[in-house]
Amino acid sequence: MIAIGERINGMFTDIKNAIAEKDGEPVKRWALRQLEAGADYLDVNVGTASKTPADAVKWLVERVAEAAPNAAVAIDSPKHEVMKAGLQACRDSGIAKTMINSTTGQREKLEVNFGLAKEYGASVICLTMDQRGIPNDVDYRVEAAANIMAAAMEFELPTESILLDPIAMPVKHAQEKIGFIFEAIRQFTLICSPPPHIVVGLSNTGQGTTQKELVNRTFLVMAILNGLDAAILDVCDAELMHAAITAELILNKQVYSDDFIKAYMSRAR
Ligand code: THG
């Protein structure tokens, strides 16, 4: 699984305060802690924590690079100027492996973000929605996904550099629609060969529940069975990571050894 650490996000109070006070320590701590816990990428999201998000994302990326110059970074923003500033900051501070999180499937957005992907050699998370808004069923998601993959081919981006996101929602508020996500994931795996990666923002699902760790963990295992191979998640939740690793093992995507958790953690990244 491609594990994308969710924790450097202005939605969390410590990161919000760090941005406001220009205190790099919490950012550096979370960078190292998440990498230690098995993160392949660190998601960097200013959110609403700053009135000058392009400056704030640059500052966050620089702090991550100070702590971990070999880390891979996903810039998480819907705003073009923030995305561009984040990718440029990665380049300037020596971070070689980058990801765009995210674009929608709207033609203008794809043109802009696929252009950035080529310019910066970044992979791209694509939300499977377009100008029609948040998806409510399977067919819309799959149609958006097919359009995205056709555009990726047109822009000569390899399928391995695309991550389709079916847009996970909270079980608490959209219980009857969760099944759509699994069906969409199954259909995404059939769109082209080799298939693109498939990712969700996992913590969306358990949001607001009293047992969010259990909800997130169970959802993740079910999604992996259906073809999910990436997630933006709490990599520091060891039970969550161990469940994901074990699900992949049972599905024959990891080689068994008596120490399979340790083997996964020491994998090349
Ligand atoms: N898809 C993509 N990117 C995404 C998302 C997605 N990025 C943002 C988000 N969704 C994924 N990241 C998070 C990070 C943290 C939380 C949820 C999603 C989270 N919320 C707490 C909760 O669940 O209760 C509250 C946070 C707090 O402590 O204030 O943990 O879907 N491509």
XYZ file of C-alpha atoms and ligand atoms in Angstrom:
301
model
C 0.000 0.000 0.000
C 1.125 3.524 -0.699
C 0.785 5.093 2.769
C 0.356 8.876 2.742
C 0.688 10.389 6.241
C -2.212 12.789 6.944
C -0.829 14.568 10.003
C 0.809 17.727 8.595
C -2.532 19.441 8.127
C -3.651 22.876 9.382
C -6.878 21.182 10.529
C -4.909 19.908 13.539
C -4.428 22.506 16.271
C -0.698 21.907 16.771
C 0.051 22.413 13.062
C -2.277 25.427 12.867
C -0.427 27.019 15.799
C 2.948 26.064 14.338
C 2.049 27.928 11.126
C 0.799 30.977 13.055
C 3.848 31.121 15.349
C 6.391 30.054 12.713
C 7.466 27.271 15.065
C 8.997 24.522 12.917
C 9.387 21.929 15.686
C 5.915 20.269 15.548
C 6.168 20.002 11.752
C 9.600 18.400 11.892
C 8.502 16.048 14.678
C 5.461 14.843 12.712
C 7.554 14.433 9.563
C 10.018 12.129 11.319
C 7.394 10.300 13.353
C 5.280 9.494 10.287
C 8.259 8.317 8.249
C 9.316 6.097 11.133
C 5.761 4.668 11.212
C 5.926 3.665 7.547
C 4.734 6.676 5.513
C 5.668 6.574 1.810
C 4.539 10.194 1.360
C 3.835 13.033 3.767
C 0.644 14.935 2.937
C 1.167 18.703 3.447
C -2.092 20.637 3.805
C -2.379 24.240 5.044
C -6.180 24.080 5.024
C -7.761 27.232 6.402
C -4.945 27.800 8.900
C -3.390 30.753 7.037
C -4.551 33.832 5.144
C -1.502 33.427 2.877
C -1.621 29.687 2.076
C 0.994 29.848 -0.711
C 3.552 31.232 1.771
C 2.439 28.778 4.461
C 2.778 25.705 2.220
C 6.293 26.819 1.242
C 7.177 27.222 4.919
C 5.768 23.765 5.783
C 7.645 22.072 2.926
C 10.904 23.741 3.975
C 10.470 22.467 7.542
C 9.766 18.929 6.277
C 12.890 19.093 4.084
C 15.006 20.228 7.054
C 13.917 17.204 9.070
C 13.783 14.675 6.214
C 15.341 15.726 2.894
C 14.657 12.264 1.412
C 10.941 12.303 2.221
C 8.340 12.223 -0.546
C 5.675 14.935 -0.247
C 2.051 15.241 -1.390
C 0.848 18.834 -1.667
C -2.810 18.870 -0.572
C -4.718 21.870 -1.900
C -7.482 22.672 -4.388
C -5.822 26.031 -5.160
C -3.511 26.314 -8.148
C -1.219 28.953 -6.630
C -0.794 26.876 -3.467
C -0.076 23.712 -5.478
C 2.487 25.509 -7.609
C 4.168 27.124 -4.563
C 4.300 23.749 -2.786
C 5.819 21.911 -5.738
C 8.338 24.695 -6.317
C 9.302 24.644 -2.621
C 9.874 20.880 -2.904
C 12.130 21.402 -5.901
C 14.035 24.256 -4.213
C 14.581 22.295 -1.004
C 15.713 19.090 -2.720
C 12.562 16.975 -2.275
C 12.612 14.832 -5.402
C 9.448 12.756 -5.128
C 6.191 14.705 -5.167
C 2.458 14.190 -5.535
C -0.374 16.547 -6.452
C -3.346 16.153 -4.079
C -5.592 16.749 -5.899
C -7.302 17.610 -9.147
C -10.905 17.015 -10.144
C -11.843 15.576 -13.533
C -13.023 18.900 -14.921
C -11.196 19.536 -18.207
C -9.674 22.902 -17.168
C -8.451 21.454 -13.852
C -6.921 18.431 -15.563
C -5.095 20.654 -18.046
C -3.613 22.777 -15.259
C -2.706 19.915 -12.897
C -1.464 17.478 -15.546
C 0.656 20.378 -16.816
C 2.124 20.782 -13.298
C 2.602 17.000 -13.036
C 4.724 17.025 -16.174
C 6.628 20.159 -15.184
C 7.498 18.797 -11.722
C 7.525 15.037 -12.401
C 4.771 14.579 -9.812
C 2.157 11.868 -9.554
C -1.466 13.045 -9.301
C -4.451 12.159 -7.114
C -7.591 12.667 -9.209
C -10.944 13.010 -7.456
C -13.476 11.143 -9.600
C -15.835 14.077 -9.962
C -16.191 17.006 -12.369
C -18.244 20.192 -12.829
C -21.385 18.229 -11.845
C -20.216 18.206 -8.205
C -19.855 15.549 -5.491
C -20.658 12.045 -6.807
C -23.737 10.297 -5.506
C -23.510 6.974 -7.321
C -21.134 4.488 -8.946
C -21.680 5.339 -12.617
C -20.736 8.990 -12.233
C -17.510 8.043 -10.448
C -16.565 5.498 -13.106
C -17.405 7.864 -15.958
C -15.253 10.588 -14.376
C -12.466 8.042 -13.820
C -12.536 6.930 -17.467
C -12.353 10.561 -18.638
C -9.415 11.170 -16.303
C -7.507 8.145 -17.617
C -8.164 9.180 -21.224
C -6.804 12.660 -20.443
C -3.745 11.135 -18.705
C -2.999 9.196 -21.878
C -3.452 12.333 -23.947
C -0.987 14.191 -21.700
C 1.391 11.211 -21.849
C 1.329 10.644 -18.110
C 1.967 6.968 -17.246
C -0.985 5.216 -15.539
C 1.291 4.409 -12.577
C 1.529 8.141 -11.868
C -2.270 8.487 -11.466
C -4.183 7.756 -8.255
C -7.982 7.709 -8.611
C -9.913 8.835 -5.525
C -13.579 7.705 -5.321
C -14.145 10.282 -2.511
C -14.826 8.481 0.736
C -17.514 9.920 2.981
C -18.378 9.639 6.656
C -20.145 6.420 7.591
C -22.027 8.453 10.176
C -23.763 10.667 7.606
C -23.776 8.599 4.416
C -24.099 5.030 5.589
C -26.307 3.931 2.698
C -23.808 5.247 0.152
C -20.622 3.566 1.393
C -21.258 0.491 -0.778
C -20.912 2.732 -3.851
C -17.288 3.379 -2.920
C -16.374 -0.310 -2.941
C -18.181 -0.924 -6.242
C -16.459 2.131 -7.781
C -13.043 0.853 -6.604
C -13.736 -2.538 -8.240
C -14.669 -0.877 -11.516
C -11.636 1.472 -11.440
C -9.372 -1.589 -11.508
C -10.932 -2.571 -14.870
C -10.588 0.773 -16.693
C -7.145 0.132 -18.163
C -4.125 -2.135 -17.914
C -1.972 -1.656 -15.970
C -4.604 -0.074 -13.710
C -4.023 3.273 -11.991
C -3.536 3.387 -8.237
C -6.667 3.867 -6.133
C -6.603 6.031 -2.984
C -8.984 7.361 -0.319
C -8.783 9.935 2.450
C -9.414 7.222 5.034
C -10.152 9.429 8.061
C -13.164 10.846 6.213
C -14.970 7.558 6.923
C -14.674 7.426 10.698
C -15.105 11.193 11.157
C -17.425 12.098 14.043
C -17.922 8.516 15.236
C -17.121 7.403 18.780
C -14.967 4.530 17.441
C -13.211 6.180 14.532
C -10.089 4.007 14.703
C -12.209 0.862 14.404
C -14.339 2.319 11.586
C -11.284 3.490 9.631
C -9.478 0.197 10.120
C -12.410 -1.954 9.031
C -13.157 0.269 6.036
C -9.516 0.099 4.949
C -9.386 -3.694 4.996
C -12.659 -3.898 3.025
C -11.410 -1.340 0.492
C -8.107 -3.219 0.045
C -10.080 -6.383 -0.747
C -11.849 -4.433 -3.491
C -8.621 -3.103 -5.044
C -7.547 -0.046 -3.038
C -3.748 0.211 -2.968
C -3.118 3.650 -1.420
C -4.516 5.751 1.440
C -4.102 9.107 3.130
C -4.248 7.930 6.708
C -3.007 8.060 10.296
C 0.195 6.094 9.746
C 0.968 6.428 13.471
C -1.998 4.161 14.283
C -0.051 0.880 14.422
C -3.164 -1.312 14.531
C -4.376 0.386 11.350
C -1.074 -0.104 9.530
C -0.809 -3.700 10.701
C -4.340 -4.460 9.477
C -3.510 -3.003 6.045
C -0.247 -4.941 5.788
C -1.978 -8.156 6.849
C -4.828 -7.628 4.364
C -2.248 -7.312 1.583
C -0.462 -10.403 2.840
C -3.685 -12.438 2.808
C -4.374 -11.195 -0.729
C -0.905 -12.434 -1.779
C 0.394 -8.904 -2.393
C 3.185 -9.350 0.176
C 5.419 -12.351 0.570
C 4.842 -14.253 3.810
C 7.547 -14.406 6.418
C 7.171 -14.935 10.169
C 8.218 -11.321 10.592
C 6.042 -9.861 7.806
C 5.283 -6.582 9.618
C 8.987 -5.938 10.097
C 9.692 -6.945 6.498
C 7.086 -4.436 5.275
C 8.452 -1.646 7.475
C 11.994 -2.143 6.165
C 10.875 -2.071 2.508
C 12.626 0.251 0.092
C 10.812 3.598 -0.213
N -9.007 12.735 -0.594
C -7.833 13.326 -0.879
N -7.189 14.132 -0.023
C -7.737 14.398 1.183
C -8.968 13.803 1.545
C -9.616 12.946 0.616
N -7.093 15.219 2.057
C -7.734 15.666 3.262
C -8.629 14.575 3.830
N -9.476 14.039 2.802
C -7.787 13.474 4.408
N -7.117 13.927 5.580
C -7.746 13.956 6.812
C -6.964 14.319 7.902
C -7.471 14.277 9.160
C -8.792 13.936 9.371
C -9.592 13.603 8.298
C -9.060 13.599 6.995
C -9.244 13.863 10.781
N -10.292 14.490 11.278
C -10.527 14.366 12.699
C -11.680 13.408 12.916
O -11.835 12.531 12.077
O -12.399 13.428 13.885
C -10.635 15.701 13.381
C -9.325 16.432 13.331
C -9.027 17.236 14.586
O -8.439 16.677 15.505
O -9.386 18.434 14.608
O -8.585 13.196 11.544
O -10.698 12.378 0.841
N -7.292 13.067 -2.078
